[in-house]
Coordinates of C-alpha atoms and ligand atoms in Angstrom, one line a residue:
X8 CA 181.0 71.4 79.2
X9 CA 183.2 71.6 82.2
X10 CA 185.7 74.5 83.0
X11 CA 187.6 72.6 85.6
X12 CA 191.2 73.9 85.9
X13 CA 193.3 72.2 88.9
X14 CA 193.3 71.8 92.3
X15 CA 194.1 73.5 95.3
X16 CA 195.0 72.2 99.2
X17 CA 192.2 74.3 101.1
X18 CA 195.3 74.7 103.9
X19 CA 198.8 75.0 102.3
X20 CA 197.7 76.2 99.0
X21 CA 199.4 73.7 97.1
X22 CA 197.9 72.9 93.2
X23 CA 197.0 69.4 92.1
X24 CA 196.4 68.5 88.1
X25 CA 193.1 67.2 88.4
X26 CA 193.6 64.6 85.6
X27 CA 193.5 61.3 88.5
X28 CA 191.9 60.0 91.4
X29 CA 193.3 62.1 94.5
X30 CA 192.1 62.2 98.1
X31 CA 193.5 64.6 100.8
X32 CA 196.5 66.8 100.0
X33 CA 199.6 64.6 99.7
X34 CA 201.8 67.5 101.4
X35 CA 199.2 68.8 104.7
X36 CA 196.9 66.1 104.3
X37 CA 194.2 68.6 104.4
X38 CA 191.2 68.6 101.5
X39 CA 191.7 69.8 98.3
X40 CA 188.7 71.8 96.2
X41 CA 188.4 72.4 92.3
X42 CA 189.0 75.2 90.7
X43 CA 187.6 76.2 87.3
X44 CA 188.7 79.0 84.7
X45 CA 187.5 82.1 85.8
X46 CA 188.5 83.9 83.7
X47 CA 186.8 81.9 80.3
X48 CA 183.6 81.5 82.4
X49 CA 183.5 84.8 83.5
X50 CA 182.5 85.5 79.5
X51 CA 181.5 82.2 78.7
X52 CA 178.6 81.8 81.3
X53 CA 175.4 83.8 82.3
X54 CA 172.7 83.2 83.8
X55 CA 170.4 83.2 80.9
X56 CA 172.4 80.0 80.1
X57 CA 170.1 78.5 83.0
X58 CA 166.8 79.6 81.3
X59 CA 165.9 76.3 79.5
X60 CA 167.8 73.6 81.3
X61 CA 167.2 70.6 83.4
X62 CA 165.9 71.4 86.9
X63 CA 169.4 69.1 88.4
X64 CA 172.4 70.1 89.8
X65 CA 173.9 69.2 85.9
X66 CA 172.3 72.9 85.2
X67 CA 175.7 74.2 86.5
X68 CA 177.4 71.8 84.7
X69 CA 180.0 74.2 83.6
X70 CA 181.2 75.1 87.3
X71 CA 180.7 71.1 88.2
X72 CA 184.3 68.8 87.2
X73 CA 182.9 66.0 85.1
X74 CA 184.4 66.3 81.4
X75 CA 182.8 64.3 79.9
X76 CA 179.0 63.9 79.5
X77 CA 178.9 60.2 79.5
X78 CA 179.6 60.1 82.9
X79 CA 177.0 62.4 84.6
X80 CA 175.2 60.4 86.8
X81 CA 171.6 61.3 87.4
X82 CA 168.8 60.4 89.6
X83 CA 166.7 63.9 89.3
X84 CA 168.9 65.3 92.3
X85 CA 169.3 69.2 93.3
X86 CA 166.7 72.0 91.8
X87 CA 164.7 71.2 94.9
X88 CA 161.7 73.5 95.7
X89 CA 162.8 76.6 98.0
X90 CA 159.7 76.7 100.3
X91 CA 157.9 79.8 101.4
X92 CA 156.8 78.9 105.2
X93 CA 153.7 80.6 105.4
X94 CA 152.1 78.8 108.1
X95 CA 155.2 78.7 110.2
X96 CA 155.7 82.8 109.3
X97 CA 152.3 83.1 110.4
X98 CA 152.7 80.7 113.7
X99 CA 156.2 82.6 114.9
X100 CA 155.2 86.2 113.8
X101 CA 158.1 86.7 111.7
X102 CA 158.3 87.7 107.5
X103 CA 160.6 85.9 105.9
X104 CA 161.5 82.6 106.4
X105 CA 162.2 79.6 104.0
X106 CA 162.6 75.7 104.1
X107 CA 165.0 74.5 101.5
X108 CA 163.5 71.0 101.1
X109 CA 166.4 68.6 100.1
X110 CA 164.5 65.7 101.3
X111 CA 162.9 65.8 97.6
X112 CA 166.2 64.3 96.8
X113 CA 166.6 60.9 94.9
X114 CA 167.2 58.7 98.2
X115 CA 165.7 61.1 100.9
X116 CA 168.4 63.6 101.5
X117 CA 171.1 65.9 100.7
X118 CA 173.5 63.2 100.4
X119 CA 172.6 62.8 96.7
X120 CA 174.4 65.9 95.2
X121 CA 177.8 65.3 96.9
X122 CA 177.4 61.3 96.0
X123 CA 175.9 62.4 92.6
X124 CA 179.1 64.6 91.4
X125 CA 181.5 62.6 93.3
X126 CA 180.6 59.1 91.9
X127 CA 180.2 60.2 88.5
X128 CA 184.2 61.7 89.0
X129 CA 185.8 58.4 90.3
X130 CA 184.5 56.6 87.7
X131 CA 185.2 59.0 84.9
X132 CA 188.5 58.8 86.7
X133 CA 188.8 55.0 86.3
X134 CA 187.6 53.8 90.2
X135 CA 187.1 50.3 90.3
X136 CA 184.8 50.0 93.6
X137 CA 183.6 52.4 96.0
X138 CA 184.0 52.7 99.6
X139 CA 182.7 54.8 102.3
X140 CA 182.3 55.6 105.8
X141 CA 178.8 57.0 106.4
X142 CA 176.3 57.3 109.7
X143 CA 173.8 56.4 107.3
X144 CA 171.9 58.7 104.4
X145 CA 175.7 59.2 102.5
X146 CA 175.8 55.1 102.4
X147 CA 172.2 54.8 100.6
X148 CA 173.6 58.0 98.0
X149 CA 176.5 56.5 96.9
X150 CA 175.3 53.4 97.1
X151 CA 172.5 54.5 94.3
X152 CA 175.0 56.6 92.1
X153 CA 177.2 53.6 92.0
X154 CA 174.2 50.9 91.0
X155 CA 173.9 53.5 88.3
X156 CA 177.5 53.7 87.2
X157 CA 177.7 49.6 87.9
X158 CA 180.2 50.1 90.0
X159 CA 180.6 47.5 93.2
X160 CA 180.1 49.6 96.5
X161 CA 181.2 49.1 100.1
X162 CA 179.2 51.0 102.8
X163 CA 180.9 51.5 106.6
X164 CA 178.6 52.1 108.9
X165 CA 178.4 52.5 112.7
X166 CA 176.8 48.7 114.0
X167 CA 173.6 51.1 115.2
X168 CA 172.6 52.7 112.5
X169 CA 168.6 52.3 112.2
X170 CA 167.7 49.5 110.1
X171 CA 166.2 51.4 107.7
X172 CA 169.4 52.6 105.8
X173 CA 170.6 49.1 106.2
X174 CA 167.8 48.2 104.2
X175 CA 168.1 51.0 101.9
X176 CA 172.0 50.0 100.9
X177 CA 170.9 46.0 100.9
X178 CA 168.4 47.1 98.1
X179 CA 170.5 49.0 96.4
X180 CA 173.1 46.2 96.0
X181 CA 176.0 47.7 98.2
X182 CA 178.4 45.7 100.7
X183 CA 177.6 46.3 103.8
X184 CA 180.3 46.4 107.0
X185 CA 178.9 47.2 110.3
X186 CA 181.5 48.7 112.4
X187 CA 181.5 49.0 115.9
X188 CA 182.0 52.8 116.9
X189 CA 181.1 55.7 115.2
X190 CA 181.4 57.2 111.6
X191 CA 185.4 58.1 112.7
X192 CA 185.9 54.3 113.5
X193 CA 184.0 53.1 109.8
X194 CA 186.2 56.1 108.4
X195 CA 189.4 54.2 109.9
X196 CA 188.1 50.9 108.7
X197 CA 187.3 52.2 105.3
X198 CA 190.2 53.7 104.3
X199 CA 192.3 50.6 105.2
X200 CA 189.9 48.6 102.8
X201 CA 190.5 51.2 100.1
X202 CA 194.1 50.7 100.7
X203 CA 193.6 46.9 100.7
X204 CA 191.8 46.0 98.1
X205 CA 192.5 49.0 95.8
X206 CA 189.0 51.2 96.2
X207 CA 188.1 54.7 95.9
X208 CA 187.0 56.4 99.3
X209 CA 184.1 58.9 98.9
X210 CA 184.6 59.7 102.9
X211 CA 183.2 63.3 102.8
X212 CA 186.2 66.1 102.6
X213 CA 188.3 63.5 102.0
X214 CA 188.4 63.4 97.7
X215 CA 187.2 66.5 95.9
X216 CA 184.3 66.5 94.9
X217 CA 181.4 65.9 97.0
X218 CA 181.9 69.6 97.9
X219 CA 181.3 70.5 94.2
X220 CA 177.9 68.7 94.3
X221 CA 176.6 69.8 97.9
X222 CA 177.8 73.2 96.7
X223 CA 175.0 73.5 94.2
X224 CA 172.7 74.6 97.1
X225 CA 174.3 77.6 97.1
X226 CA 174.0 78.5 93.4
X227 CA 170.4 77.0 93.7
X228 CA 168.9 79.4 96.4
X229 CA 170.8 82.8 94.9
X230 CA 168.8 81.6 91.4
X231 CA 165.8 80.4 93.4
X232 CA 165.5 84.1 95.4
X233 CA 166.7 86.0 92.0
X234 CA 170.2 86.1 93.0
X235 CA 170.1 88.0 96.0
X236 CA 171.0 85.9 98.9
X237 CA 169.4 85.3 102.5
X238 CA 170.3 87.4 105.5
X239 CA 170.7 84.1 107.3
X240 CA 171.4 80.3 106.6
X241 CA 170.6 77.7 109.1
X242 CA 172.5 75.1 108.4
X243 CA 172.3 71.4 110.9
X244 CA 176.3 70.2 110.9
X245 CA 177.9 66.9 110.8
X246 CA 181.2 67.2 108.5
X247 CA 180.0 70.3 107.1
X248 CA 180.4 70.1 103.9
X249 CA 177.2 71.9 102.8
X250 CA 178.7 74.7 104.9
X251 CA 181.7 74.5 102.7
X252 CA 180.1 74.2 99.6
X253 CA 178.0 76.7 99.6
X254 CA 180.5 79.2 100.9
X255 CA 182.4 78.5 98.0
X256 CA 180.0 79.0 95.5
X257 CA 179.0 82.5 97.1
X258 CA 182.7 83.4 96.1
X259 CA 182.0 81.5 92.5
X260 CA 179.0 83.3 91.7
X261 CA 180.7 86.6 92.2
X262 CA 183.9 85.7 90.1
X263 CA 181.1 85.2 87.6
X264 CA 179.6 88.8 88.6
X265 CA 176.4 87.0 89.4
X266 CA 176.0 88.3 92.6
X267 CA 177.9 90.8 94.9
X268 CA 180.0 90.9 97.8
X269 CA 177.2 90.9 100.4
X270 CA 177.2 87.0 102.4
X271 CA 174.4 85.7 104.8
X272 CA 175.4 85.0 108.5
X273 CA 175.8 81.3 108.3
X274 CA 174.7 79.4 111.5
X275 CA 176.1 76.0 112.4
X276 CA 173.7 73.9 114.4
X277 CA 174.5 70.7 116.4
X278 CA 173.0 68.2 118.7
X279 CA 174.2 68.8 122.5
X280 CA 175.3 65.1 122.7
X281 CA 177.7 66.0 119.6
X282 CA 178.9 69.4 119.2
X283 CA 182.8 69.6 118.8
X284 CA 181.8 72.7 116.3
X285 CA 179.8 74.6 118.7
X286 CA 182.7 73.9 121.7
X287 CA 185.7 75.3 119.2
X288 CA 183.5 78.3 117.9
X289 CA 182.9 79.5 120.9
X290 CA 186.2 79.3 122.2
X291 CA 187.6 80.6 119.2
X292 CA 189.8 77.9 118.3
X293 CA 191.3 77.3 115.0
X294 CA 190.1 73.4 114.7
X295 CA 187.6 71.5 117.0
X296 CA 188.7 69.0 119.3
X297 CA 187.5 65.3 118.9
X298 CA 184.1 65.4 120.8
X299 CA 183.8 62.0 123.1
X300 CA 181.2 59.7 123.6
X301 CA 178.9 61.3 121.0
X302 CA 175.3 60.8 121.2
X303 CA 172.2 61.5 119.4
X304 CA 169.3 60.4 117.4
X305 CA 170.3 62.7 114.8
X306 CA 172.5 60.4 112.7
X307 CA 173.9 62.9 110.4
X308 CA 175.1 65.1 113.1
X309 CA 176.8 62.2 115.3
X310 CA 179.9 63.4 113.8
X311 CA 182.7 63.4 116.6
X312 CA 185.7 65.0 114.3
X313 CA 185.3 67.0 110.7
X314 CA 188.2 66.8 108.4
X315 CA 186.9 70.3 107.3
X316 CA 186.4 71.9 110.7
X317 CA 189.4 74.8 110.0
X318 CA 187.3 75.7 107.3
X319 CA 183.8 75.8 108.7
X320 CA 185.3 77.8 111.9
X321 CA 186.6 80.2 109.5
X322 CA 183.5 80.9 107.2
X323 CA 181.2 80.9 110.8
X324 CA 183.7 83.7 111.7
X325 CA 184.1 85.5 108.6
X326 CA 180.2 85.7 108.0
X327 CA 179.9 87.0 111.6
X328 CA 177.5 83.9 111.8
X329 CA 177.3 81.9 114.7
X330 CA 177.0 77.8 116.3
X331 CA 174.7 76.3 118.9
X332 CA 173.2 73.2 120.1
X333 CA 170.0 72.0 120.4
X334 CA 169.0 68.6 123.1
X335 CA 167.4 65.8 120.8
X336 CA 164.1 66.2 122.3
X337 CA 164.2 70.1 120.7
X338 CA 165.4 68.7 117.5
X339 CA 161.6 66.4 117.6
X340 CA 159.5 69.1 118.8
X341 CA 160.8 71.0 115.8
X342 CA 160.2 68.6 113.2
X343 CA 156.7 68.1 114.6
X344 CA 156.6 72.1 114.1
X345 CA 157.3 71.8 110.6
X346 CA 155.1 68.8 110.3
X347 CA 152.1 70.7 111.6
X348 CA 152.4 74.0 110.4
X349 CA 154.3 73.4 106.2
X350 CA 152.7 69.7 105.6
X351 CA 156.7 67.8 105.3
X352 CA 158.0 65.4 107.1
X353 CA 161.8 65.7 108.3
X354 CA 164.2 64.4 109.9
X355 CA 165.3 65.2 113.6
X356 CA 168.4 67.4 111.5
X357 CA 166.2 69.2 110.1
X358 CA 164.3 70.1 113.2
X359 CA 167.0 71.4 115.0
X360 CA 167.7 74.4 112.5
X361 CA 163.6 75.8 113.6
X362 CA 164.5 75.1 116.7
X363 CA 167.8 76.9 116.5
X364 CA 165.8 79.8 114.6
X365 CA 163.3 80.3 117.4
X366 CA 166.2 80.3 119.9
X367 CA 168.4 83.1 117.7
X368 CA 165.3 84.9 117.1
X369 CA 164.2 85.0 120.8
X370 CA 167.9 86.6 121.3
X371 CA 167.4 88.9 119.3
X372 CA 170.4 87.6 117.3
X373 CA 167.3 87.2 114.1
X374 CA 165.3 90.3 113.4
X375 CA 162.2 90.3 111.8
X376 CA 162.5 91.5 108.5
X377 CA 165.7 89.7 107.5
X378 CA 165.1 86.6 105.3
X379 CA 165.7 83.3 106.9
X380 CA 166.9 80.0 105.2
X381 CA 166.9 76.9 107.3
X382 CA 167.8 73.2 105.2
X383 CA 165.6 70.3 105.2
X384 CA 168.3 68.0 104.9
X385 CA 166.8 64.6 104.6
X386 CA 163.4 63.5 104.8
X387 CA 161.9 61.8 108.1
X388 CA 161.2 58.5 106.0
X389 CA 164.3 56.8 107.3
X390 CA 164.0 57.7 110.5
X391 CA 160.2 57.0 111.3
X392 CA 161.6 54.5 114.4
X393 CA 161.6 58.1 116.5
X394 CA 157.7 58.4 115.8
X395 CA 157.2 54.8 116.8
X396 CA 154.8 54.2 119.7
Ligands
LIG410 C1 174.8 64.2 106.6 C2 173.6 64.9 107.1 C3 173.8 66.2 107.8 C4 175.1 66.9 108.0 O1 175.6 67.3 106.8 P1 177.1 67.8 106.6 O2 177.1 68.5 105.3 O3 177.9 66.6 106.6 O4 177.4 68.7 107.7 C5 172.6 66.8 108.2 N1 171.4 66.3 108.0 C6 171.2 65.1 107.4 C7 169.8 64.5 107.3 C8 172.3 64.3 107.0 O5 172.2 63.2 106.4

């Protein structure tokens, strides 16, 4: 069972029953995360509960806001294998380095856990029909989690996208609206429909709880490396809400007393044709200025504006972590890296965090000795068109 409590604006503090369908915070308009009673789970939940459960994200059930069994969605998603990379150790000289491979996810990324939780929420929560704004791999996850929960979905996505996640949301039964622009002009378009025609929109920061389902990675690689965490995460950024999420369940797991007060350095990584992040880190701004004319092959990082960029700038800061950018070409000699060397295939996202590991390393910003996470966030399936001869 759950332990949800309430709500609480990420910016102005303000608490939220968590009894309806809510989006942003109606007083800041900033987004608002669950909160769960600490004090009940703190006696209520161990991690021997985990011992004999399902390898899914539902293992944390407890710290995850569905009430009601009924409505947990599942596809197999989360409990994805935390790779040792031997080869790549071997290659680059360096002792501890691992590949959290989230393209094992039902529909080929990372998207799944945030669509996964916040799906089965809406319509526990009474949504009607879905809508979304999405550069492609969230479209194909909620489109899945809402074939599951028969609910109708509407996908916004920018006009080129690569065909294959057209094709992926056309299988799966979703609307689909191609929007000239990019993911900010199908998030505009998206939440006028939702106002329209009475939908509920899953755009990423914007409701709850995709945070609480992206957030499981964080509980999953403390369990996974016997709850001591990495020295460094690695982390490829569009809206950053894997950032987020697993930020927050760092603080979670030591309300629980799972784990203690030590963090990794968390490192935002972003495409040099799209890096508003890397721009406002580095001038030490609070939020990060719209970034114009955004371009790269790496859909899931052509993200010109986060909602949640206040809140990534601050955990960059407080981890003493770091942002850079990689040029799209990097991003594909990484992913071939990783191909070579570890035997998966990834997406150009993904090779940006080895290429961003190399870089930091080089610098001597990495030291050997200190274990390494980078995130295989989606698979390269969708986006075999770059390999294309
Ligand atoms: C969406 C996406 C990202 C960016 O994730 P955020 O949590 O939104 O920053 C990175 N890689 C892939 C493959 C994605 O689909």
């Amino acid at each position: 069972m759950t332990y949800l409590h309430d709500l609480q604006c990420s910016f102005c503090k303000k608490e939220f029953k968590a009894n309806r369908l809510r989006n942003l915070c109606s007083h800041c308009e900033k987004p608002l995360f669950a909160r769960y009673d600490w004090e009940k789970l703190r006696t209520q939940f161990s991690k021997s509960d985990l011992e004999n459960r399902l390898h899914s994200i539902w293992r944390y059930r407890e710290v995850l806001p569905v009430v009601n069994p009924d409505f947990q969605l599942s596809l197999g998603e989360g409990f994805t294998p935390l790779i040792k990379a031997r080869r790549l150790e071997k290659s680059l000289d360096f002792r501890k380095l691992y590949i959290k491979d989230e393209g094992n996810n039902p529909t080929g990324s990372f998207k799944a856990r945030g669509l996964c939780v916040a799906v089965s929420k809406a319509w526990e929560l009474g949504a009607k029909a879905l809508t979304i704004p999405s550069a492609g791999n969230a479209a194909g996850a909620m489109s899945a989690y809402a074939a599951l929960a028969n609910l109708p979905a509407y996908v916004y996505m920018p006009q080129d996208v690569p065909a294959s996640f057209i094709a992926e949301c056309r299988a799966l039964n979703a609307n689909i609206q191609l929007v000239e622009g990019l993911i900010s002009d199908c998030g505009l378009k998206s939440q006028e429909a939702a106002r329209k025609f009475g939908r509920f929109d899953l755009s990423t920061l914007k409701e709850p709880y995709r945070v609480e389902g992206k957030k499981t990675m964080g509980y999953e690689i403390a369990e996974q490396l016997n709850w001591e965490l990495p020295d460094v995460v690695i982390y490829p950024t569009g809206g950053g809400t894997g950032l987020v999420g697993m930020w927050k369940a760092f603080d979670e797991m030591e309300k629980l007393g799972w784990i203690g007060e030590k963090r990794p350095r968390m490192v935002c990584v972003q495409a040099t044709g799209c890096a508003p992040l890397v721009r406002a880190f580095h001038t030490g701004e609070k939020f990060a200025e719209k970034w114009e004319n955004a371009a790269t092959i790496a859909d899931g990082l052509r993200v010109p504006a986060a909602v949640g960029d206040f809140l990534i700038l601050d955990i960059l800061h407080k981890s003493n972590g770091t942002a850079l950018s990689v040029t799209d070409e990097e991003m594909m000699t990484g992913a071939n890296i990783i191909g070579k060397n570890e035997g998966l295939f990834v997406s150009p996202e993904t090779g940006a965090t080895l290429t961003a590991f190399i870089q930091l390393r080089d610098q001597g910003w990495i030291k050997n000795g200190e274990s390494v996470a980078l995130f295989n966030t989606g698979s390269g399936y969708k986006y075999s068109h770059l390999w294309a001869d």
